Short mmCIF file of C-alpha atoms in Angstrom, two decimals:
data_model
loop_
_atom_site.label_atom_id
_atom_site.label_comp_id
_atom_site.label_asym_id
_atom_site.label_seq_id
_atom_site.Cartn_x
_atom_site.Cartn_y
_atom_site.Cartn_z
CA MET A 1 15.48 -60.95 -63.72
CA GLY A 2 12.34 -60.58 -61.58
CA GLY A 3 10.11 -57.60 -61.05
CA PRO A 4 10.84 -54.84 -58.57
CA GLY A 5 10.91 -55.66 -54.92
CA PRO A 6 9.21 -53.44 -52.33
CA GLY A 7 12.14 -51.03 -52.22
CA ARG A 8 11.75 -50.21 -55.92
CA MET A 9 7.99 -49.88 -56.10
CA ALA A 10 7.71 -46.11 -55.73
CA SER A 11 9.64 -45.53 -58.92
CA ALA A 12 7.67 -48.28 -60.66
CA ARG A 13 4.46 -46.34 -60.02
CA ARG A 14 5.79 -43.42 -62.03
CA ALA A 15 7.25 -45.49 -64.85
CA ARG A 16 5.35 -45.99 -68.07
CA ARG A 17 5.32 -49.21 -70.00
CA PRO A 18 7.28 -48.85 -73.25
CA ARG A 19 4.76 -48.22 -75.99
CA ALA A 20 4.75 -49.56 -79.52
CA SER A 21 6.91 -46.65 -80.67
CA ALA A 22 9.81 -48.30 -78.87
CA LEU A 23 9.43 -51.29 -81.23
CA SER A 24 10.42 -51.49 -84.84
CA SER A 25 7.95 -49.86 -87.22
CA LEU A 26 6.79 -53.23 -88.51
CA ALA A 27 6.30 -54.59 -84.98
CA ALA A 28 4.33 -51.50 -83.99
CA VAL A 29 2.10 -51.80 -87.02
CA ALA A 30 1.51 -55.50 -86.30
CA LEU A 31 0.64 -54.83 -82.65
CA CYS A 32 -1.81 -52.04 -83.41
CA ALA A 33 -3.32 -53.68 -86.47
CA SER A 34 -4.23 -56.71 -84.38
CA LEU A 35 -6.62 -54.53 -82.35
CA PRO A 36 -9.98 -53.28 -83.61
CA PRO A 37 -10.77 -49.55 -83.85
CA ALA A 38 -10.67 -48.89 -80.18
CA LEU A 39 -11.82 -45.94 -78.25
CA GLY A 40 -13.29 -43.21 -80.39
CA ALA A 41 -11.98 -39.70 -81.02
CA GLY A 42 -11.71 -38.99 -77.32
CA ALA A 43 -8.99 -41.61 -76.96
CA ALA A 44 -6.63 -40.38 -79.65
CA GLY A 45 -8.13 -42.56 -82.33
CA ALA A 46 -7.27 -46.16 -83.07
CA GLY A 47 -4.51 -48.18 -84.70
CA LEU A 48 -1.40 -45.98 -84.96
CA ALA A 49 -1.40 -42.54 -83.39
CA THR A 50 1.08 -39.81 -84.27
CA GLY A 51 4.69 -40.87 -84.03
CA GLY A 52 3.80 -44.52 -84.61
CA GLU A 53 2.53 -44.91 -81.04
CA CYS A 54 -0.17 -47.47 -80.42
CA ALA A 55 -3.23 -45.86 -78.84
CA ALA A 56 -4.32 -49.09 -77.21
CA GLU A 57 -1.72 -49.25 -74.41
CA ILE A 58 -3.59 -47.61 -71.53
CA PHE A 59 -2.99 -49.66 -68.37
CA PRO A 60 -0.04 -47.95 -66.67
CA SER A 61 3.28 -49.70 -66.25
CA VAL A 62 4.09 -51.25 -62.91
CA GLY A 63 7.69 -51.98 -63.83
CA VAL A 64 7.30 -55.37 -65.52
CA ASP A 65 5.73 -56.27 -68.85
CA ARG A 66 4.28 -59.47 -67.41
CA VAL A 67 4.06 -61.20 -64.04
CA ARG A 68 6.05 -64.42 -64.35
CA PHE A 69 6.66 -67.47 -62.19
CA GLU A 70 9.94 -67.28 -60.28
CA GLY A 71 9.45 -69.94 -57.59
CA PRO A 72 9.05 -69.99 -53.79
CA SER A 73 12.40 -68.32 -53.15
CA SER A 74 11.40 -65.16 -55.04
CA ARG A 75 10.93 -62.00 -53.02
CA SER A 76 9.55 -59.93 -55.87
CA ALA A 77 6.06 -58.64 -55.23
CA LEU A 78 5.53 -58.74 -58.99
CA ALA A 79 6.38 -62.40 -59.58
CA TYR A 80 4.47 -65.59 -58.86
CA ARG A 81 6.02 -67.80 -56.21
CA PHE A 82 3.56 -70.71 -56.58
CA TYR A 83 1.35 -70.07 -59.60
CA ASP A 84 3.10 -71.89 -62.42
CA ALA A 85 0.30 -71.94 -64.99
CA ASP A 86 1.53 -74.89 -67.03
CA ARG A 87 2.74 -77.03 -64.14
CA VAL A 88 1.00 -80.40 -64.30
CA VAL A 89 -0.86 -81.50 -61.18
CA ARG A 90 -2.60 -84.88 -61.31
CA GLY A 91 -2.47 -84.93 -65.09
CA ARG A 92 -3.84 -81.42 -65.61
CA ARG A 93 -2.27 -77.99 -65.86
CA MET A 94 -2.58 -75.71 -62.86
CA ARG A 95 -4.38 -73.12 -64.97
CA ASP A 96 -6.98 -75.73 -65.92
CA TRP A 97 -7.59 -76.80 -62.31
CA LEU A 98 -8.04 -73.22 -61.10
CA ARG A 99 -9.44 -71.49 -64.21
CA PRO A 100 -8.72 -68.09 -62.60
CA ALA A 101 -10.76 -65.13 -63.83
CA LEU A 102 -10.37 -61.38 -63.41
CA ALA A 103 -13.57 -59.78 -62.07
CA PHE A 104 -14.53 -56.55 -63.82
CA TRP A 105 -16.60 -54.93 -61.07
CA HIS A 106 -14.09 -54.61 -58.22
CA THR A 107 -11.12 -54.25 -60.56
CA GLN A 108 -12.44 -51.56 -62.86
CA ARG A 109 -15.32 -49.99 -60.95
CA GLY A 110 -14.16 -50.20 -57.34
CA THR A 111 -13.76 -46.72 -55.86
CA GLY A 112 -12.78 -47.40 -52.25
CA ALA A 113 -16.07 -45.97 -51.00
CA ASP A 114 -17.67 -47.50 -47.92
CA PRO A 115 -20.82 -46.67 -45.87
CA PHE A 116 -18.83 -44.06 -43.98
CA GLY A 117 -16.66 -42.49 -46.66
CA GLN A 118 -16.53 -41.24 -50.21
CA ASP A 119 -14.38 -42.49 -53.10
CA THR A 120 -10.65 -42.73 -52.47
CA ARG A 121 -9.53 -43.72 -55.98
CA SER A 122 -10.45 -43.60 -59.63
CA TRP A 123 -8.58 -45.02 -62.57
CA GLU A 124 -7.37 -42.49 -65.10
CA TRP A 125 -8.38 -44.61 -68.08
CA GLY A 126 -12.02 -44.69 -66.98
CA ALA A 127 -12.35 -40.95 -66.40
CA PRO A 128 -14.19 -38.79 -68.97
CA ARG A 129 -11.98 -37.30 -71.69
CA GLU A 130 -12.41 -34.49 -74.14
CA GLY A 131 -14.31 -35.76 -77.14
CA ASP A 132 -15.94 -38.69 -75.32
CA ASP A 133 -19.54 -39.44 -76.18
CA GLN A 134 -22.15 -38.21 -73.72
CA ARG A 135 -23.42 -41.71 -72.96
CA GLY A 136 -20.18 -42.83 -71.33
CA VAL A 137 -19.63 -45.65 -73.83
CA ASP A 138 -16.15 -44.45 -74.86
CA ALA A 139 -15.01 -44.52 -71.23
CA ALA A 140 -16.59 -47.96 -70.84
CA LYS A 141 -14.58 -49.25 -73.80
CA ARG A 142 -11.37 -47.91 -72.27
CA ARG A 143 -12.14 -49.83 -69.09
CA VAL A 144 -12.62 -53.02 -71.12
CA LEU A 145 -9.30 -52.53 -72.88
CA ALA A 146 -7.53 -51.75 -69.60
CA HIS A 147 -9.07 -54.92 -68.17
CA PHE A 148 -7.73 -56.99 -71.04
CA GLU A 149 -4.29 -55.43 -70.65
CA LEU A 150 -4.33 -56.26 -66.93
CA MET A 151 -5.22 -59.86 -67.80
CA GLU A 152 -2.29 -59.90 -70.21
CA LEU A 153 0.01 -58.55 -67.49
CA LEU A 154 -1.16 -61.20 -65.02
CA GLY A 155 -1.12 -64.03 -67.57
CA LEU A 156 -4.86 -64.71 -67.29
CA ASP A 157 -7.30 -65.81 -69.99
CA LEU A 158 -10.70 -65.47 -68.30
CA TRP A 159 -12.82 -62.61 -67.00
CA CYS A 160 -16.31 -62.10 -65.61
CA PHE A 161 -18.69 -59.17 -65.43
CA HIS A 162 -21.96 -57.61 -64.29
CA ASP A 163 -23.87 -56.01 -67.16
CA ARG A 164 -24.20 -52.63 -65.42
CA ASP A 165 -20.49 -52.48 -64.63
CA ILE A 166 -19.23 -52.82 -68.18
CA ALA A 167 -21.75 -50.47 -69.82
CA PRO A 168 -23.47 -47.25 -68.69
CA VAL A 169 -27.17 -46.99 -67.87
CA GLY A 170 -29.20 -44.95 -70.36
CA ALA A 171 -32.31 -42.81 -69.97
CA THR A 172 -34.52 -45.78 -70.92
CA PHE A 173 -34.15 -49.53 -70.79
CA ALA A 174 -33.79 -49.59 -74.59
CA GLU A 175 -30.93 -47.08 -74.43
CA THR A 176 -29.27 -49.11 -71.71
CA VAL A 177 -29.51 -52.22 -73.88
CA ASP A 178 -27.99 -50.34 -76.82
CA ASN A 179 -25.08 -49.24 -74.62
CA LEU A 180 -24.50 -52.79 -73.39
CA ARG A 181 -24.61 -54.25 -76.89
CA GLU A 182 -22.10 -51.70 -78.17
CA VAL A 183 -19.62 -52.37 -75.36
CA VAL A 184 -20.08 -56.13 -75.73
CA ASP A 185 -19.46 -55.87 -79.48
CA TYR A 186 -16.25 -53.99 -78.71
CA ALA A 187 -15.13 -56.59 -76.14
CA ALA A 188 -15.95 -59.37 -78.61
CA SER A 189 -13.85 -57.68 -81.28
CA LEU A 190 -10.95 -57.50 -78.83
CA GLN A 191 -11.34 -61.21 -78.15
CA ARG A 192 -11.13 -61.88 -81.88
CA SER A 193 -7.96 -59.79 -82.25
CA GLU A 194 -4.58 -61.45 -82.61
CA ARG A 195 -3.39 -60.00 -79.33
CA PHE A 196 -6.33 -61.08 -77.18
CA ASN A 197 -7.73 -64.09 -79.04
CA HIS A 198 -6.97 -66.32 -76.04
CA VAL A 199 -9.34 -64.30 -73.81
CA ARG A 200 -12.92 -65.32 -73.11
CA VAL A 201 -15.55 -64.84 -70.42
CA LEU A 202 -15.86 -67.26 -67.53
CA TRP A 203 -19.30 -65.99 -66.60
CA GLY A 204 -21.57 -62.99 -66.83
CA THR A 205 -24.49 -61.84 -64.72
CA ALA A 206 -27.24 -59.24 -64.57
CA GLN A 207 -26.95 -56.68 -61.78
CA LEU A 208 -30.46 -56.90 -60.33
CA PHE A 209 -29.90 -55.08 -57.06
CA ALA A 210 -28.43 -51.58 -57.49
CA GLU A 211 -31.05 -49.63 -59.45
CA PRO A 212 -33.93 -48.11 -57.42
CA HIS A 213 -36.68 -50.12 -59.13
CA TYR A 214 -35.12 -53.26 -57.62
CA MET A 215 -35.27 -52.00 -54.04
CA ASN A 216 -38.03 -54.54 -53.18
CA GLY A 217 -36.44 -57.32 -55.18
CA ALA A 218 -36.19 -58.30 -58.84
CA ALA A 219 -37.81 -61.70 -59.36
CA THR A 220 -39.33 -61.33 -55.88
CA SER A 221 -40.68 -57.81 -56.34
CA PRO A 222 -44.36 -57.32 -55.44
CA GLN A 223 -44.75 -55.55 -58.83
CA PRO A 224 -45.03 -57.71 -61.98
CA GLU A 225 -43.56 -54.88 -64.08
CA VAL A 226 -40.33 -55.08 -62.10
CA PHE A 227 -40.22 -58.86 -62.67
CA ALA A 228 -40.63 -58.21 -66.40
CA ARG A 229 -37.80 -55.67 -66.39
CA ALA A 230 -35.55 -58.12 -64.54
CA ALA A 231 -36.40 -60.89 -67.01
CA ALA A 232 -35.54 -58.63 -69.94
CA GLN A 233 -32.27 -57.64 -68.30
CA VAL A 234 -31.37 -61.28 -67.67
CA LYS A 235 -32.00 -62.10 -71.33
CA GLU A 236 -29.67 -59.31 -72.46
CA ALA A 237 -26.98 -60.31 -69.95
CA MET A 238 -27.19 -63.93 -71.11
CA ASP A 239 -26.87 -62.82 -74.72
CA ALA A 240 -23.84 -60.72 -73.77
CA THR A 241 -22.25 -63.70 -72.02
CA ALA A 242 -22.90 -65.87 -75.07
CA ALA A 243 -21.39 -63.25 -77.41
CA LEU A 244 -18.22 -63.26 -75.30
CA ASN A 245 -17.92 -67.08 -75.33
CA GLY A 246 -18.87 -67.39 -71.67
CA THR A 247 -19.04 -70.89 -70.23
CA ALA A 248 -21.28 -70.05 -67.26
CA TYR A 249 -23.90 -67.56 -66.08
CA VAL A 250 -24.53 -66.50 -62.46
CA PHE A 251 -27.54 -65.36 -60.46
CA TRP A 252 -26.89 -63.45 -57.25
CA GLY A 253 -30.09 -62.28 -55.56
CA GLY A 254 -28.92 -59.41 -53.40
CA ARG A 255 -32.48 -58.06 -53.09
CA GLU A 256 -34.25 -61.43 -53.29
CA GLY A 257 -35.31 -61.64 -49.68
CA TYR A 258 -37.08 -59.53 -47.08
CA GLN A 259 -36.59 -56.90 -44.41
CA THR A 260 -39.65 -58.00 -42.39
CA LEU A 261 -42.14 -60.85 -42.66
CA LEU A 262 -44.99 -58.55 -41.65
CA ASN A 263 -45.48 -57.28 -45.22
CA THR A 264 -44.03 -60.22 -47.20
CA ASP A 265 -45.75 -63.05 -49.09
CA VAL A 266 -42.81 -65.45 -48.86
CA ALA A 267 -44.50 -68.30 -50.73
CA LEU A 268 -45.34 -66.07 -53.70
CA GLU A 269 -41.87 -64.54 -53.79
CA LEU A 270 -40.15 -67.94 -53.75
CA ASP A 271 -42.42 -69.22 -56.51
CA ASN A 272 -41.65 -66.13 -58.59
CA GLN A 273 -37.92 -66.52 -58.04
CA ALA A 274 -38.19 -70.10 -59.28
CA ALA A 275 -40.20 -68.88 -62.29
CA LEU A 276 -37.43 -66.51 -63.41
CA LEU A 277 -34.80 -69.22 -62.97
CA ARG A 278 -36.95 -71.62 -64.98
CA MET A 279 -37.28 -69.04 -67.78
CA ALA A 280 -33.51 -68.51 -67.83
CA ALA A 281 -32.85 -72.25 -68.04
CA ALA A 282 -35.28 -72.60 -70.95
CA TYR A 283 -33.73 -69.62 -72.75
CA LYS A 284 -30.21 -71.01 -72.36
CA ASP A 285 -31.20 -74.47 -73.56
CA GLY A 286 -32.69 -73.01 -76.74
CA HIS A 287 -30.14 -70.26 -77.30
CA ALA A 288 -29.02 -69.40 -80.80
CA SER A 289 -25.41 -69.95 -79.72
CA GLU A 290 -24.81 -73.68 -79.66
CA ARG A 291 -21.78 -73.13 -77.43
CA PHE A 292 -23.85 -71.23 -74.87
CA ARG A 293 -26.39 -74.04 -74.65
CA ASP A 294 -23.68 -75.99 -72.82
CA ALA A 295 -22.97 -73.16 -70.38
CA GLN A 296 -23.49 -73.82 -66.67
CA LEU A 297 -26.11 -71.80 -64.81
CA LEU A 298 -25.06 -70.92 -61.26
CA ILE A 299 -26.63 -69.52 -58.10
CA GLU A 300 -24.46 -67.69 -55.56
CA PRO A 301 -25.77 -68.03 -51.99
CA LYS A 302 -25.52 -65.22 -49.45
CA PRO A 303 -27.35 -64.99 -46.14
CA GLN A 304 -27.94 -61.25 -45.88
CA GLU A 305 -26.66 -57.82 -46.92
CA PRO A 306 -28.26 -55.84 -48.37
CA THR A 307 -31.51 -57.57 -47.33
CA LYS A 308 -31.92 -58.73 -43.74
CA HIS A 309 -32.71 -62.23 -44.96
CA GLN A 310 -31.78 -63.46 -48.42
CA TYR A 311 -33.66 -66.49 -49.72
CA ASP A 312 -30.53 -68.29 -50.97
CA TRP A 313 -29.02 -68.17 -47.47
CA ASP A 314 -26.39 -70.87 -47.94
CA THR A 315 -25.62 -73.95 -50.03
CA ALA A 316 -28.02 -76.24 -48.14
CA THR A 317 -30.90 -73.76 -48.42
CA THR A 318 -30.24 -73.20 -52.12
CA VAL A 319 -29.96 -76.91 -52.94
CA GLY A 320 -33.27 -77.52 -51.15
CA PHE A 321 -34.91 -74.68 -53.09
CA LEU A 322 -33.62 -75.99 -56.43
CA ARG A 323 -34.85 -79.50 -55.70
CA LYS A 324 -38.27 -78.33 -54.54
CA HIS A 325 -38.77 -76.50 -57.83
CA GLY A 326 -37.25 -79.16 -60.08
CA LEU A 327 -34.25 -76.99 -61.04
CA GLU A 328 -31.44 -79.15 -59.68
CA GLY A 329 -30.58 -80.40 -63.17
CA SER A 330 -30.12 -76.87 -64.53
CA TYR A 331 -28.23 -75.04 -61.79
CA LYS A 332 -25.11 -75.51 -59.69
CA ILE A 333 -23.68 -73.51 -56.80
CA ASN A 334 -21.22 -70.64 -57.00
CA VAL A 335 -19.66 -70.59 -53.53
CA GLU A 336 -18.30 -67.28 -52.31
CA CYS A 337 -15.97 -67.76 -49.37
CA ASN A 338 -16.88 -64.50 -47.62
CA HIS A 339 -20.59 -65.32 -47.99
CA ALA A 340 -19.89 -68.68 -46.37
CA THR A 341 -18.48 -67.05 -43.25
CA LEU A 342 -21.37 -64.56 -43.14
CA SER A 343 -23.76 -67.52 -43.00
CA GLY A 344 -21.83 -69.04 -40.09
CA HIS A 345 -19.95 -71.61 -42.16
CA SER A 346 -16.44 -72.05 -43.47
CA CYS A 347 -15.70 -71.86 -47.17
CA PHE A 348 -14.71 -75.54 -46.99
CA HIS A 349 -18.09 -76.43 -45.51
CA GLU A 350 -19.88 -74.78 -48.42
CA THR A 351 -17.66 -76.20 -51.17
CA GLU A 352 -17.78 -79.70 -49.70
CA LEU A 353 -21.54 -79.65 -49.22
CA ALA A 354 -22.02 -78.41 -52.79
CA ARG A 355 -19.59 -81.05 -54.05
CA LEU A 356 -21.29 -83.88 -52.19
CA GLU A 357 -24.61 -82.78 -53.68
CA GLY A 358 -23.05 -82.84 -57.15
CA MET A 359 -23.54 -79.08 -57.45
CA LEU A 360 -20.15 -77.41 -56.98
CA GLY A 361 -19.83 -75.26 -60.09
CA ASN A 362 -17.72 -72.18 -59.34
CA VAL A 363 -15.93 -70.33 -56.53
CA ASP A 364 -15.72 -66.63 -55.76
CA ALA A 365 -12.29 -66.49 -54.13
CA ASN A 366 -12.21 -63.99 -51.29
CA GLN A 367 -12.20 -63.79 -47.53
CA GLY A 368 -13.70 -61.62 -44.82
CA ASP A 369 -12.12 -60.00 -41.81
CA PRO A 370 -12.96 -62.01 -38.67
CA GLN A 371 -13.22 -58.76 -36.72
CA VAL A 372 -15.68 -57.19 -39.15
CA GLY A 373 -19.20 -58.52 -39.57
CA TRP A 374 -19.84 -57.64 -43.20
CA ASP A 375 -18.87 -58.65 -46.70
CA THR A 376 -15.38 -57.09 -46.95
CA ASP A 377 -14.38 -59.05 -50.08
CA GLU A 378 -10.68 -59.20 -49.31
CA PHE A 379 -8.34 -61.17 -51.56
CA LEU A 380 -8.07 -64.75 -50.37
CA THR A 381 -4.54 -65.05 -48.97
CA ASP A 382 -5.14 -67.48 -46.09
CA VAL A 383 -3.20 -70.61 -46.97
CA THR A 384 -5.32 -72.98 -44.87
CA THR A 385 -8.54 -71.80 -46.53
CA ALA A 386 -6.89 -72.07 -49.94
CA THR A 387 -5.68 -75.60 -49.20
CA LEU A 388 -9.10 -76.81 -48.12
CA LEU A 389 -10.58 -75.16 -51.21
CA GLY A 390 -7.97 -77.01 -53.26
CA LEU A 391 -9.13 -80.28 -51.68
CA SER A 392 -12.70 -79.64 -52.79
CA ILE A 393 -11.58 -78.76 -56.32
CA LEU A 394 -9.42 -81.89 -56.68
CA ARG A 395 -12.11 -84.14 -55.20
CA ASN A 396 -14.62 -82.52 -57.58
CA ASP A 397 -12.34 -83.24 -60.57
CA GLY A 398 -12.17 -79.50 -61.27
CA LEU A 399 -14.78 -76.81 -61.79
CA TYR A 400 -15.19 -76.65 -65.59
CA PRO A 401 -17.19 -75.03 -67.13
CA GLY A 402 -16.94 -72.84 -64.04
CA GLY A 403 -13.74 -71.71 -62.38
CA ILE A 404 -12.45 -69.34 -59.71
CA ASN A 405 -12.97 -65.60 -59.99
CA PHE A 406 -11.39 -62.92 -57.84
CA ASP A 407 -14.49 -61.35 -56.29
CA ALA A 408 -12.14 -59.23 -54.22
CA LYS A 409 -11.28 -55.58 -53.94
CA LEU A 410 -8.47 -53.37 -52.80
CA ARG A 411 -8.64 -51.93 -49.31
CA ARG A 412 -10.01 -48.40 -49.15
CA GLU A 413 -6.53 -47.11 -48.36
CA SER A 414 -4.90 -48.75 -51.40
CA THR A 415 -5.18 -46.43 -54.36
CA THR A 416 -2.71 -47.27 -57.16
CA PRO A 417 -2.67 -49.67 -60.13
CA LEU A 418 0.41 -51.24 -58.56
CA ASP A 419 -1.67 -52.17 -55.52
CA LEU A 420 -4.20 -53.74 -57.88
CA VAL A 421 -1.58 -55.91 -59.55
CA ILE A 422 0.07 -57.01 -56.30
CA ALA A 423 -3.29 -57.96 -54.81
CA HIS A 424 -4.06 -60.30 -57.71
CA VAL A 425 -0.55 -61.79 -57.63
CA SER A 426 -0.99 -62.57 -53.93
CA GLY A 427 -4.46 -64.02 -54.44
CA LEU A 428 -3.44 -66.25 -57.31
CA ASP A 429 -0.33 -67.40 -55.48
CA ALA A 430 -2.44 -68.39 -52.49
CA LEU A 431 -4.80 -70.44 -54.67
CA ALA A 432 -1.86 -72.16 -56.37
CA ARG A 433 -0.15 -72.87 -53.07
CA GLY A 434 -3.40 -74.30 -51.73
CA LEU A 435 -3.82 -76.54 -54.78
CA LEU A 436 -0.30 -77.92 -54.37
CA ALA A 437 -0.82 -78.48 -50.65
CA ALA A 438 -4.11 -80.26 -51.31
CA ASP A 439 -2.41 -82.46 -53.86
CA ALA A 440 0.23 -83.35 -51.27
CA LEU A 441 -2.47 -84.21 -48.71
CA LEU A 442 -4.20 -86.54 -51.13
CA GLU A 443 -0.90 -88.06 -52.25
CA GLU A 444 0.19 -88.81 -48.69
CA GLY A 445 -3.24 -90.25 -47.92
CA HIS A 446 -3.06 -89.76 -44.13
CA LEU A 447 -6.34 -87.86 -43.88
CA ASP A 448 -8.20 -90.31 -46.08
CA SER A 449 -6.86 -93.22 -44.05
CA LEU A 450 -7.92 -91.57 -40.80
CA VAL A 451 -11.45 -91.09 -42.09
CA ARG A 452 -11.68 -94.66 -43.41
CA GLU A 453 -10.53 -96.04 -40.06
CA ARG A 454 -12.98 -93.85 -38.15
CA TYR A 455 -15.93 -95.17 -40.18
CA ALA A 456 -14.69 -98.72 -40.64
CA GLY A 457 -17.75 -100.12 -38.88
CA TRP A 458 -19.93 -98.84 -41.69
CA ASN A 459 -18.08 -100.71 -44.41
CA ALA A 460 -20.75 -101.71 -46.91
CA ASP A 461 -18.82 -104.83 -47.93
CA GLY A 462 -19.53 -107.77 -45.71
CA GLY A 463 -21.99 -108.71 -43.01
CA SER A 464 -21.15 -106.17 -40.30
CA LEU A 465 -23.87 -104.32 -38.44
CA GLY A 466 -23.06 -101.09 -40.22
CA ALA A 467 -23.10 -102.77 -43.61
CA ARG A 468 -26.52 -104.35 -42.90
CA ILE A 469 -27.94 -100.97 -41.82
CA ARG A 470 -26.65 -99.25 -44.95
CA ARG A 471 -28.14 -101.96 -47.16
CA GLY A 472 -31.53 -101.48 -45.51
CA GLU A 473 -31.53 -104.98 -43.99
CA GLU A 474 -32.23 -103.79 -40.44
CA SER A 475 -35.30 -102.17 -38.88
CA LEU A 476 -36.18 -100.44 -35.63
CA GLU A 477 -37.54 -103.74 -34.36
CA SER A 478 -34.44 -105.77 -35.24
CA LEU A 479 -32.07 -103.20 -33.78
CA ALA A 480 -34.14 -102.91 -30.60
CA GLU A 481 -34.05 -106.69 -30.24
CA MET A 482 -30.25 -106.63 -30.63
CA ALA A 483 -29.86 -103.87 -28.04
CA LEU A 484 -32.18 -105.58 -25.52
CA ALA A 485 -30.14 -108.75 -25.92
CA GLY A 486 -27.04 -106.84 -24.82
CA GLY A 487 -25.57 -106.32 -28.28
CA ALA A 488 -25.10 -102.59 -27.65
CA ASP A 489 -23.84 -102.80 -24.06
CA GLY A 490 -20.34 -101.75 -23.13
CA ILE A 491 -19.94 -99.33 -26.02
CA GLU A 492 -16.92 -97.04 -25.72
CA ALA A 493 -17.00 -93.97 -27.94
CA GLN A 494 -13.81 -93.84 -29.97
CA SER A 495 -11.53 -90.84 -30.21
CA SER A 496 -12.13 -88.63 -33.26
CA ARG A 497 -8.38 -87.83 -33.42
CA GLN A 498 -9.13 -84.29 -34.52
CA GLU A 499 -5.75 -83.03 -33.40
CA LEU A 500 -4.04 -85.68 -35.50
CA ALA A 501 -6.13 -84.67 -38.53
CA GLU A 502 -5.11 -81.05 -38.01
CA ARG A 503 -1.50 -82.14 -37.67
CA TYR A 504 -1.71 -83.93 -41.02
CA LEU A 505 -3.13 -80.76 -42.56
CA SER A 506 -0.28 -78.70 -41.13
CA TYR A 507 2.32 -80.93 -42.86
CA ALA A 508 1.10 -79.73 -46.25
CA LEU A 509 0.92 -76.02 -45.46
#
């Protein structure tokens, strides 16, 4: 039987997932014993609470114990129609092609606030409770556990985080570091538990844009002390990622740019940004964790917002910057689809350009609203976008050690955990449907054939004009001589057959 359809969702909101007390005593003990001491006195202790109830079940029930694959005919909002994790596509499981990851920031810390309105939601498990510590660490640990339980519900193994989202800021940098280390130790202990030992981090990052001292930039700040603080924060975030078995680490420079050129030393700021990236690469390569030395460093381009101009504007700009500073061997690109459209490109443009440069490393799966000119971070549900993304992933032979994370948030008007689950089900289904459609496009071969035919004159095999040009056997003089002799007269531009290409795409959708 599938999960509840739309007509049964209201009652599902009020239902609670059966806790361990509904199991046999031995099963309850096994479930709770597999978890570390969890949430402190303010969360009813750890292990077994009174009545044999496990204190670690805190994400509310949505009516199903797990979202399962039911197939395209399903009409359950709480079942996958296309995401069949172990389905083999081109010799690899779907879960391994997509490597989907649950993002901590929007999922656990999103409040529904926007520039014109206050919070519209808060999750009960993250609210302060009687007996919580004053630092906010107990509440932070509850959010981590709720995040893991949501992953379990969705059937996911990977997650990603900003350092300031998983742990509270302290009165000093040292206190903040202590808070982060404590929460990371707790998350690591969860990952070692029997229940969650399949979970690991896809990537982590340092939030270098929200705190007031970063208002003029982090690596690009005019103050060396701010650069030093950012460097220290990056080190701690990298250590946290390593402790959680992360396979990648991301830089997103939301404040690395300018509001006006009148007061900006662009050359100095770009050199300083490269310096921090160079330090991070050196630290990773010599890290105490041998596993983390193999992690992939990533840069996530965005053209603007919050700065008027961000230095890593798009993939092409970022690739050029990395090559100028000799960093192309250390970093790849994390393409965010909504950032692509903000820069005037499609997501497919950005993933293909990164792929062709050998630098496609990760994807933030989301989409913007074409009627709204800012970064709305909606869940990617557009099938065409997902299919073209699937093409890039298949052509790239996957994204490992990167993957796809849901950098997407609920709409302001959506306020329940059920909404949160449905949004992720829809997003993952769209990615899976796109992957399958992309596989069908490649299997049929119509698009590839069309492209080969269009560029047939450039075939490098043989003695054709195009082949000679590509081999460097022609010059301006030789080509001018050919043209003057009439060799270029009577040219008729051939049809691009764009409509046919779009028709081929539509067959797979």
